Coordinates of N, CA, C and O in Angstrom, one line a residue:
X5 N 77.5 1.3 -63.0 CA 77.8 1.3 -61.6 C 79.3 1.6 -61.4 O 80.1 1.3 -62.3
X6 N 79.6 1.9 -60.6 CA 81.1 2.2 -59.9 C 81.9 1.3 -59.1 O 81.4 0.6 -58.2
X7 N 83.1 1.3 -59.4 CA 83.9 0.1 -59.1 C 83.7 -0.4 -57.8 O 83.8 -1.6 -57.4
X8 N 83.3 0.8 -56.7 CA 82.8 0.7 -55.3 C 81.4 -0.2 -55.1 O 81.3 -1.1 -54.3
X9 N 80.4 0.4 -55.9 CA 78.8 -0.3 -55.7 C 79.3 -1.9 -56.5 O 78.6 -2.8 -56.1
X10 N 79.9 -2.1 -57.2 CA 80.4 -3.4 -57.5 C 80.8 -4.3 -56.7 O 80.5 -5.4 -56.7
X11 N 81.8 -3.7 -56.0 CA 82.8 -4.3 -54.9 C 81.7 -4.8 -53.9 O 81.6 -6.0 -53.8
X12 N 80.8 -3.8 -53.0 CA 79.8 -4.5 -52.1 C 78.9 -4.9 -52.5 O 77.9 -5.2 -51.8
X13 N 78.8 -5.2 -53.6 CA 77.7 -5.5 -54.3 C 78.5 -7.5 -54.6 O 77.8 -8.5 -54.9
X14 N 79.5 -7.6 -54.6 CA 80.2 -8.9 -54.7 C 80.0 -9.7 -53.3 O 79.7 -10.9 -53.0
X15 N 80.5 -8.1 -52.2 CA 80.5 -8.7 -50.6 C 79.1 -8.8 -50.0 O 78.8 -9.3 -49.0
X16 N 78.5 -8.3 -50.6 CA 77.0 -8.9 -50.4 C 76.8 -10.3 -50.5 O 76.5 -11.0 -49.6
X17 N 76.9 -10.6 -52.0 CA 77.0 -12.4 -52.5 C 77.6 -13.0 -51.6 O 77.1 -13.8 -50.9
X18 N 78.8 -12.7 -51.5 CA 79.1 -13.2 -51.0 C 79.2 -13.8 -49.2 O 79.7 -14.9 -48.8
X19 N 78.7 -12.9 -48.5 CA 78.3 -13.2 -47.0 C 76.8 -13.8 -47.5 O 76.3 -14.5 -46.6
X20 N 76.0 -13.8 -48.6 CA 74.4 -14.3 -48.4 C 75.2 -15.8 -48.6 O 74.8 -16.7 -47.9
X21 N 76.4 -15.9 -49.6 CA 76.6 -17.1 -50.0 C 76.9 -18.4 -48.3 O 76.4 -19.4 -47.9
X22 N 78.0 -17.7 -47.9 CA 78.3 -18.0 -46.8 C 77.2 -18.3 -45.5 O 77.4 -19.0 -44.6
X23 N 76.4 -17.7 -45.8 CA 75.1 -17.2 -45.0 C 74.5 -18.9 -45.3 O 74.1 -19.4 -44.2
X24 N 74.3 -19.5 -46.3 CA 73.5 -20.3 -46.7 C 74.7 -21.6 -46.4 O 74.4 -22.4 -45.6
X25 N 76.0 -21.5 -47.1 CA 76.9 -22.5 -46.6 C 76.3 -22.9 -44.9 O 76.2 -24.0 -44.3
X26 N 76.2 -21.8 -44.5 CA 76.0 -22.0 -42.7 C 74.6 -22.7 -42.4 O 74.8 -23.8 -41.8
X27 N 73.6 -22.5 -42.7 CA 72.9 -22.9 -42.8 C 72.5 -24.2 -43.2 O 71.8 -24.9 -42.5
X28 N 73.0 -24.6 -44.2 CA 73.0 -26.1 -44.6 C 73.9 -26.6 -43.9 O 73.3 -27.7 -43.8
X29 N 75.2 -26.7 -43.1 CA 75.7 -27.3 -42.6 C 74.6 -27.4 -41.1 O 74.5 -28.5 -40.4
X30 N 74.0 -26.5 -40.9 CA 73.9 -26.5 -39.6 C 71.9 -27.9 -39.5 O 71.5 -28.7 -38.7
X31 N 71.6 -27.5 -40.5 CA 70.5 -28.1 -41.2 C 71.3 -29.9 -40.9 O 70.9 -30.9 -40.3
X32 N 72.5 -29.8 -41.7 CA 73.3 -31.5 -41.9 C 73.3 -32.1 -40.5 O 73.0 -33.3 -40.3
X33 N 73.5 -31.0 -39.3 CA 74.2 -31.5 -38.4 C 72.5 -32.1 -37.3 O 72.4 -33.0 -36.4
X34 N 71.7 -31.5 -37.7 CA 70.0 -31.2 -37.4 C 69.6 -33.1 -37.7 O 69.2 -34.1 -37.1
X35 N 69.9 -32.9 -39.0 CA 69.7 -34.7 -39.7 C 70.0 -35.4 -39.2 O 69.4 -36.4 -38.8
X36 N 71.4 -35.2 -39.1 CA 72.8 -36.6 -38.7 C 72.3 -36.5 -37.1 O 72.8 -37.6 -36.7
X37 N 71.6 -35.9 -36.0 CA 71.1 -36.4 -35.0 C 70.3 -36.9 -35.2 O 70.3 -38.0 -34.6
X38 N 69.0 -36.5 -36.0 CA 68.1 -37.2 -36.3 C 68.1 -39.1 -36.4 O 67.4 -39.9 -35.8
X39 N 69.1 -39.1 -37.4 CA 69.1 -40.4 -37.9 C 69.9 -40.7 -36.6 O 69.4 -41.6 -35.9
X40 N 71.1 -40.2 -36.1 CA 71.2 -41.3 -35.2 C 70.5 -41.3 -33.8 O 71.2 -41.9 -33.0
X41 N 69.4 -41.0 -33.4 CA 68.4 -41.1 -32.7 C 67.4 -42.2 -33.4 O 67.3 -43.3 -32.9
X42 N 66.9 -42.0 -34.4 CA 66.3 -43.2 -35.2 C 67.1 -44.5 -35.2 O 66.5 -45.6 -35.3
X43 N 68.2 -44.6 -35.2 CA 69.4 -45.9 -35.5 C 69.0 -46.5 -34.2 O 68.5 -47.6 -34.1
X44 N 69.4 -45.6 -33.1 CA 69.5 -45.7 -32.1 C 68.1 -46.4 -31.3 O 68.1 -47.1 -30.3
X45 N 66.9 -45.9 -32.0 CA 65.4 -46.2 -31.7 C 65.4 -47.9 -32.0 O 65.0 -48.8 -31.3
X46 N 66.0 -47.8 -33.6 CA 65.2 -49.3 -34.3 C 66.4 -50.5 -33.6 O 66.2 -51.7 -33.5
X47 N 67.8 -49.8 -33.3 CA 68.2 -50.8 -32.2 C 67.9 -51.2 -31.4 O 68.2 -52.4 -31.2
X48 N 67.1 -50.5 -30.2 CA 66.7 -50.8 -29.2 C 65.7 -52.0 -29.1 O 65.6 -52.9 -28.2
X49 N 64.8 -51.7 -30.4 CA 63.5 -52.5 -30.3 C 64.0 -54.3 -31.0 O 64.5 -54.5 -32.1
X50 N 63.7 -55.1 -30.0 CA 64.2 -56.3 -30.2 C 62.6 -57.5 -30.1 O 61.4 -57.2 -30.1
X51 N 63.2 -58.8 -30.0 CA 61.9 -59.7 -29.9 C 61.1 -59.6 -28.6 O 59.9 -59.9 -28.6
X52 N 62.0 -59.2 -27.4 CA 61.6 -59.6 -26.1 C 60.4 -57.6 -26.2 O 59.6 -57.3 -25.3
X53 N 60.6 -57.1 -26.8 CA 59.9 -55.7 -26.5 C 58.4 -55.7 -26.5 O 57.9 -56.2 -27.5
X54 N 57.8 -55.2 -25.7 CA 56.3 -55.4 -25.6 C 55.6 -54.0 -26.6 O 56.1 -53.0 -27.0
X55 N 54.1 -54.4 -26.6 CA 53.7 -54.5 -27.8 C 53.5 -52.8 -27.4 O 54.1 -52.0 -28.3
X56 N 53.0 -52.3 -26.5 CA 53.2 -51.0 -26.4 C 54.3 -50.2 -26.6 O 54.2 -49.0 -27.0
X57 N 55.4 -50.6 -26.3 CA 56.9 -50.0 -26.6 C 57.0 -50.4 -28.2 O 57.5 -49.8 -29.2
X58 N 56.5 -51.2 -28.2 CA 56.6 -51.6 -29.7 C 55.8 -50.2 -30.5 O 56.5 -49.8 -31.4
X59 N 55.0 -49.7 -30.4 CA 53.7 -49.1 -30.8 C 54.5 -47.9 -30.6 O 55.0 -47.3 -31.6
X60 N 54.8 -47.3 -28.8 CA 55.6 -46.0 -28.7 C 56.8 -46.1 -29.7 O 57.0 -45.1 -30.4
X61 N 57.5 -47.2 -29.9 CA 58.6 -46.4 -30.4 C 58.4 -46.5 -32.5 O 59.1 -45.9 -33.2
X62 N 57.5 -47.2 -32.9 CA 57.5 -47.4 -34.3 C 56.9 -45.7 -34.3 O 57.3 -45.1 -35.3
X63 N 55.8 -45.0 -33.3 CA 55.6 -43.5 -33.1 C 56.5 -42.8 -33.9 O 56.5 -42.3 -35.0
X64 N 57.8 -42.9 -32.6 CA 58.9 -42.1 -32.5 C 60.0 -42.1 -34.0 O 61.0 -41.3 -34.3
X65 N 59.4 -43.3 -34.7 CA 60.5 -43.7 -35.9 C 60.0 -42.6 -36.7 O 60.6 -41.7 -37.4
X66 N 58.6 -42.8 -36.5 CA 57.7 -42.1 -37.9 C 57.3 -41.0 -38.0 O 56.9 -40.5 -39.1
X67 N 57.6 -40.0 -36.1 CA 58.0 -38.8 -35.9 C 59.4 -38.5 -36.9 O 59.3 -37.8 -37.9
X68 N 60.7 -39.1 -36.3 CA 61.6 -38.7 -36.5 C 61.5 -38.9 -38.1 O 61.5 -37.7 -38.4
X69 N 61.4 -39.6 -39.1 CA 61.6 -39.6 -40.6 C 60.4 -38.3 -41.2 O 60.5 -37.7 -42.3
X70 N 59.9 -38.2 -40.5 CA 58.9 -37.0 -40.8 C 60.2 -35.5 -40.6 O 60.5 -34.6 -41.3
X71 N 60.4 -35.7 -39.6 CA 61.5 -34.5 -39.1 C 62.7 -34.7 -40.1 O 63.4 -33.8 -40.5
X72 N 62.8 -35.4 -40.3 CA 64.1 -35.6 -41.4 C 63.7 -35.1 -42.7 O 64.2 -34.1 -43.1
X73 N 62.7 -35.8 -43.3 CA 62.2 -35.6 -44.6 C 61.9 -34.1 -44.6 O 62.3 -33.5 -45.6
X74 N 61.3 -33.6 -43.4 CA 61.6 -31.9 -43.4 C 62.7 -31.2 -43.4 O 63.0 -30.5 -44.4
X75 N 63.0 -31.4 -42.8 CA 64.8 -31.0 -42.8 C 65.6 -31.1 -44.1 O 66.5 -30.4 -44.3
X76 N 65.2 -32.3 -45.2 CA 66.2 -32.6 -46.4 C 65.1 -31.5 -47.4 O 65.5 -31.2 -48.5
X77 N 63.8 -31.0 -47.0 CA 63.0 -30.3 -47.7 C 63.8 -29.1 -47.4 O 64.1 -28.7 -48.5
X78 N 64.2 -28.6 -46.6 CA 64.5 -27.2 -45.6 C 66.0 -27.1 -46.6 O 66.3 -26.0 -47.2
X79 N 66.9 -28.3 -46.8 CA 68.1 -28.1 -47.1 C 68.2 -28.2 -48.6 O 69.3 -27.9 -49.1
X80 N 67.2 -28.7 -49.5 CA 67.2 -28.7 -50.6 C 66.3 -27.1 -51.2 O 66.1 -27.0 -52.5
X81 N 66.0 -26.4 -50.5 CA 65.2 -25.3 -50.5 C 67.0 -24.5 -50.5 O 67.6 -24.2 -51.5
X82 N 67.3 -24.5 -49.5 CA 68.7 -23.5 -49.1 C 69.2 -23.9 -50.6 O 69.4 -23.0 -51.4
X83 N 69.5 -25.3 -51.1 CA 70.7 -25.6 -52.1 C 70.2 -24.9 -53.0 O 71.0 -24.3 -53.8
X84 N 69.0 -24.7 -53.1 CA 68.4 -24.4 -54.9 C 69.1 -22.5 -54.3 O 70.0 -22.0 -55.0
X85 N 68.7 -21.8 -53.3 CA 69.0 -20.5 -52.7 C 70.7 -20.1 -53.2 O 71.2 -19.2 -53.8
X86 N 71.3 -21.2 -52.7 CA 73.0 -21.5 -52.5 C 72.7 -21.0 -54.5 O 72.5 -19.8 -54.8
X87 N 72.6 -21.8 -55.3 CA 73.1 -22.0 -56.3 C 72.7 -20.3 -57.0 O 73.4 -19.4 -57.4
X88 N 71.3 -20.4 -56.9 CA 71.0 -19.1 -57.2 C 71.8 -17.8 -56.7 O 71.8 -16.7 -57.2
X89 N 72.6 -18.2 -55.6 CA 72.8 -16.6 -55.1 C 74.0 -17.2 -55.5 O 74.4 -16.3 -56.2
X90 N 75.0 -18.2 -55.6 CA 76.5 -18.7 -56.1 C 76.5 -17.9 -58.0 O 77.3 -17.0 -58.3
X91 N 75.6 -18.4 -58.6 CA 75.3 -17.7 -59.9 C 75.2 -16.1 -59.7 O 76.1 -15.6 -60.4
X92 N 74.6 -15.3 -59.2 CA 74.6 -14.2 -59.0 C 75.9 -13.4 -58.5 O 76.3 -12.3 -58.9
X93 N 76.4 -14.0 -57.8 CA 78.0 -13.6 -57.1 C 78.9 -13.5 -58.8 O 79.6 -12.6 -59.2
X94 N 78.7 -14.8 -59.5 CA 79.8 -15.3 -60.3 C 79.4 -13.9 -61.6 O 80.1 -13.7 -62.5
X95 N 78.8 -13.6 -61.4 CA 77.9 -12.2 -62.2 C 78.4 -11.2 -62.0 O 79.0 -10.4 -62.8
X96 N 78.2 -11.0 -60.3 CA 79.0 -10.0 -60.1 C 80.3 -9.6 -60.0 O 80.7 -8.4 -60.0
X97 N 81.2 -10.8 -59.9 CA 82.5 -10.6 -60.0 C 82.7 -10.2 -61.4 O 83.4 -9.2 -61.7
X98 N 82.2 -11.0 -62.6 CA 82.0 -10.5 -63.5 C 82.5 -9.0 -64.1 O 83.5 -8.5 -64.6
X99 N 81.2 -8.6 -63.6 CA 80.7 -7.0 -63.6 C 82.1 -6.3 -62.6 O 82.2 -5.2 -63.0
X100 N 82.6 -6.4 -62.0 CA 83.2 -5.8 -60.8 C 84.5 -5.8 -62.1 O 85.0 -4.8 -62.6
X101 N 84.8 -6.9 -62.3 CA 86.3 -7.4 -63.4 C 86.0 -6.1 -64.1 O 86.6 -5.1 -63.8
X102 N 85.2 -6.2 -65.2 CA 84.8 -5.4 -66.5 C 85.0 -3.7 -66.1 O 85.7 -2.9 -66.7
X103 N 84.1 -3.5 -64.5 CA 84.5 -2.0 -64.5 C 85.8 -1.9 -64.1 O 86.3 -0.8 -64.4
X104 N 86.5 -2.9 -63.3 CA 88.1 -2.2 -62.7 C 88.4 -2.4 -64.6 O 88.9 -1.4 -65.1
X105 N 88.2 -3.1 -65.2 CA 88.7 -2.8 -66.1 C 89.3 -1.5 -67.3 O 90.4 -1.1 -67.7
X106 N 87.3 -0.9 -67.4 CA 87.5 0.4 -67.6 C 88.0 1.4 -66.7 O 88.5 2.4 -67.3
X107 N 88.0 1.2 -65.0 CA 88.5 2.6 -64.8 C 90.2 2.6 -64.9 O 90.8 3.6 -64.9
X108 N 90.7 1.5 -65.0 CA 92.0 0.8 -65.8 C 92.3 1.8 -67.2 O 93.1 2.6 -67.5
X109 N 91.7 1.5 -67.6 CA 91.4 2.3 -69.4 C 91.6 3.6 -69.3 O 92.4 4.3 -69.9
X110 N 90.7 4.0 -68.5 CA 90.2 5.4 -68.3 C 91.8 6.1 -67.8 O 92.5 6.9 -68.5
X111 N 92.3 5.7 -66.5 CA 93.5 5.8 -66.1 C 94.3 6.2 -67.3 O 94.5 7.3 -67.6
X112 N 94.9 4.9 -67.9 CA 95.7 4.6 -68.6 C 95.7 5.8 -69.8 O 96.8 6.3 -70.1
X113 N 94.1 6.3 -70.4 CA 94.3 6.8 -71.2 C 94.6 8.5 -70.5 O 95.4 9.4 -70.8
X114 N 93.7 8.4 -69.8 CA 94.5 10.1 -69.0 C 95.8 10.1 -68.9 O 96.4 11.1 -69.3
X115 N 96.5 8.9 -68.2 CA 97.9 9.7 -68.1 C 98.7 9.6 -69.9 O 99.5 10.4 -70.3
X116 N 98.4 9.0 -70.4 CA 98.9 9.2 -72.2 C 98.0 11.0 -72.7 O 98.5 11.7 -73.6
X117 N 96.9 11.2 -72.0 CA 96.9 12.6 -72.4 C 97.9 13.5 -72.1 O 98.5 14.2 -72.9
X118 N 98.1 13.4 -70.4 CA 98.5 14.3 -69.9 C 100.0 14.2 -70.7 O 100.6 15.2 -71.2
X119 N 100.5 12.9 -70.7 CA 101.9 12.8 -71.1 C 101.9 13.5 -72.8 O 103.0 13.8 -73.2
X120 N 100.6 13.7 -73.8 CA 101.1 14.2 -75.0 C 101.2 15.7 -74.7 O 102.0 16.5 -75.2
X121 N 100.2 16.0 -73.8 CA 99.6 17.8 -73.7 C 101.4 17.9 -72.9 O 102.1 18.5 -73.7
X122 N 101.9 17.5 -71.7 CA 103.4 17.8 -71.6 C 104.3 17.8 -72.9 O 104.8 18.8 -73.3
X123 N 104.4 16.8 -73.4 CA 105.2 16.8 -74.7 C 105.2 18.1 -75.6 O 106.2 18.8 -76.0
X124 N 104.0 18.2 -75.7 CA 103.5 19.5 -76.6 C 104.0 20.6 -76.0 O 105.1 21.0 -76.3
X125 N 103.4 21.0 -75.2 CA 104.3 22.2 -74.3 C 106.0 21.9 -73.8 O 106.5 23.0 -73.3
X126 N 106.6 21.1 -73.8 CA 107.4 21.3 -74.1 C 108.4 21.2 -75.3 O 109.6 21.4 -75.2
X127 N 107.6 20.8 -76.7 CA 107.8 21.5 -77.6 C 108.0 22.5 -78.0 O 108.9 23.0 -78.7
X128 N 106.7 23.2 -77.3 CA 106.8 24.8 -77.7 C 107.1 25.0 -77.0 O 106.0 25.5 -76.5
X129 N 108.1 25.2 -76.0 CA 108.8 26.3 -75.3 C 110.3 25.8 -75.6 O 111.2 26.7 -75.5
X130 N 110.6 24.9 -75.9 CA 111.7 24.5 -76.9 C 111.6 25.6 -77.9 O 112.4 26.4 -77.9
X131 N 110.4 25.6 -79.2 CA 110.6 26.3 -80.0 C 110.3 27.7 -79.7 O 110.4 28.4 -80.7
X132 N 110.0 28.2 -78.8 CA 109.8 29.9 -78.4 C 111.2 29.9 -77.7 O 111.6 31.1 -77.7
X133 N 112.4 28.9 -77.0 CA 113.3 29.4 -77.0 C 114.2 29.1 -78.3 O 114.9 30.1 -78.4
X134 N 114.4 28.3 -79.1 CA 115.0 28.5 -80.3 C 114.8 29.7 -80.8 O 115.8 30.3 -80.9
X135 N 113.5 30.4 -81.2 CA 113.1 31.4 -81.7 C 113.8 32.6 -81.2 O 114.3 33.4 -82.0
X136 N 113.7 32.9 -79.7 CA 114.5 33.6 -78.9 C 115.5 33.8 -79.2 O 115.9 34.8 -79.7
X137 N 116.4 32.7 -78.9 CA 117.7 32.4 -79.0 C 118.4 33.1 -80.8 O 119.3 33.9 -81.1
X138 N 117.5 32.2 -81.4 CA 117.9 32.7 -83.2 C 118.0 34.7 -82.9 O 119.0 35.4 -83.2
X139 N 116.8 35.1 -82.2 CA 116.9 36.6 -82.5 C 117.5 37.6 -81.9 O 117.7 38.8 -82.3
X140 N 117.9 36.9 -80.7 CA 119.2 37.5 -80.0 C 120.7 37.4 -80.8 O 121.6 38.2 -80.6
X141 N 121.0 36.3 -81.8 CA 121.9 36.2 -82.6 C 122.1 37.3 -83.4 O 123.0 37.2 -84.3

């Protein structure tokens, strides 16, 4: 592949990575209401609460832990995603390193061509004017 299809091929990982960062935070923020709706539920309910509010809201607990328990399902789904596509990035940068590497090489060794194929030629035109010069003497 070429140093280019490497490169977006990194910025790919990299926004899916980010992509998923967002997502789990946004998943965190989904929970932490959750629970404090739940906090807020099992406070409310005291000795003086009648047996029906009692009944509605033990409901609402066992809705909401249901919704939760989904949600750490939803966010432990993304983590396993996160890691997998975090491993895949760390691949690619990898691969991205290795080719700038070679076209590094590649570089490096062209201009040592060009600089012997100069040398050479001006070798020999050094020695076609020596040669010259000798026969004009």
């Amino acid at each position: 592949m070429s140093v280019s299809s490497r490169r977006s091929e990194v910025a790919r990982y990299q926004k899916a990575v980010a992509d998923l960062q967002k997502k789990i935070a946004e998943e965190s923020k989904k929970e932490a209401a959750k629970v404090k709706n739940l906090n807020s539920i099992e406070r409310s309910i005291t000795r003086s609460t009648s047996e029906s509010t009692l009944r509605s809201k033990q409901s609402q607990v066992t809705r909401l832990l249901d919704e939760i328990a989904k949600i750490q399902d939803k966010k432990a789904q993304l983590a396993r995603k996160l890691a997998d596509d975090d491993s895949r990035l760390g691949k690619a940068k990898d691969a991205l390193f290795k080719e700038e590497e070679y076209e590094r090489k590649k570089v490096v060794e062209a201009e040592k061509r060009r600089e012997r194929e100069q040398l050479s030629h001006q070798r020999s035109v050094t020695s076609e004017l020596r040669t010259q010069y000798t026969l004009q003497r």
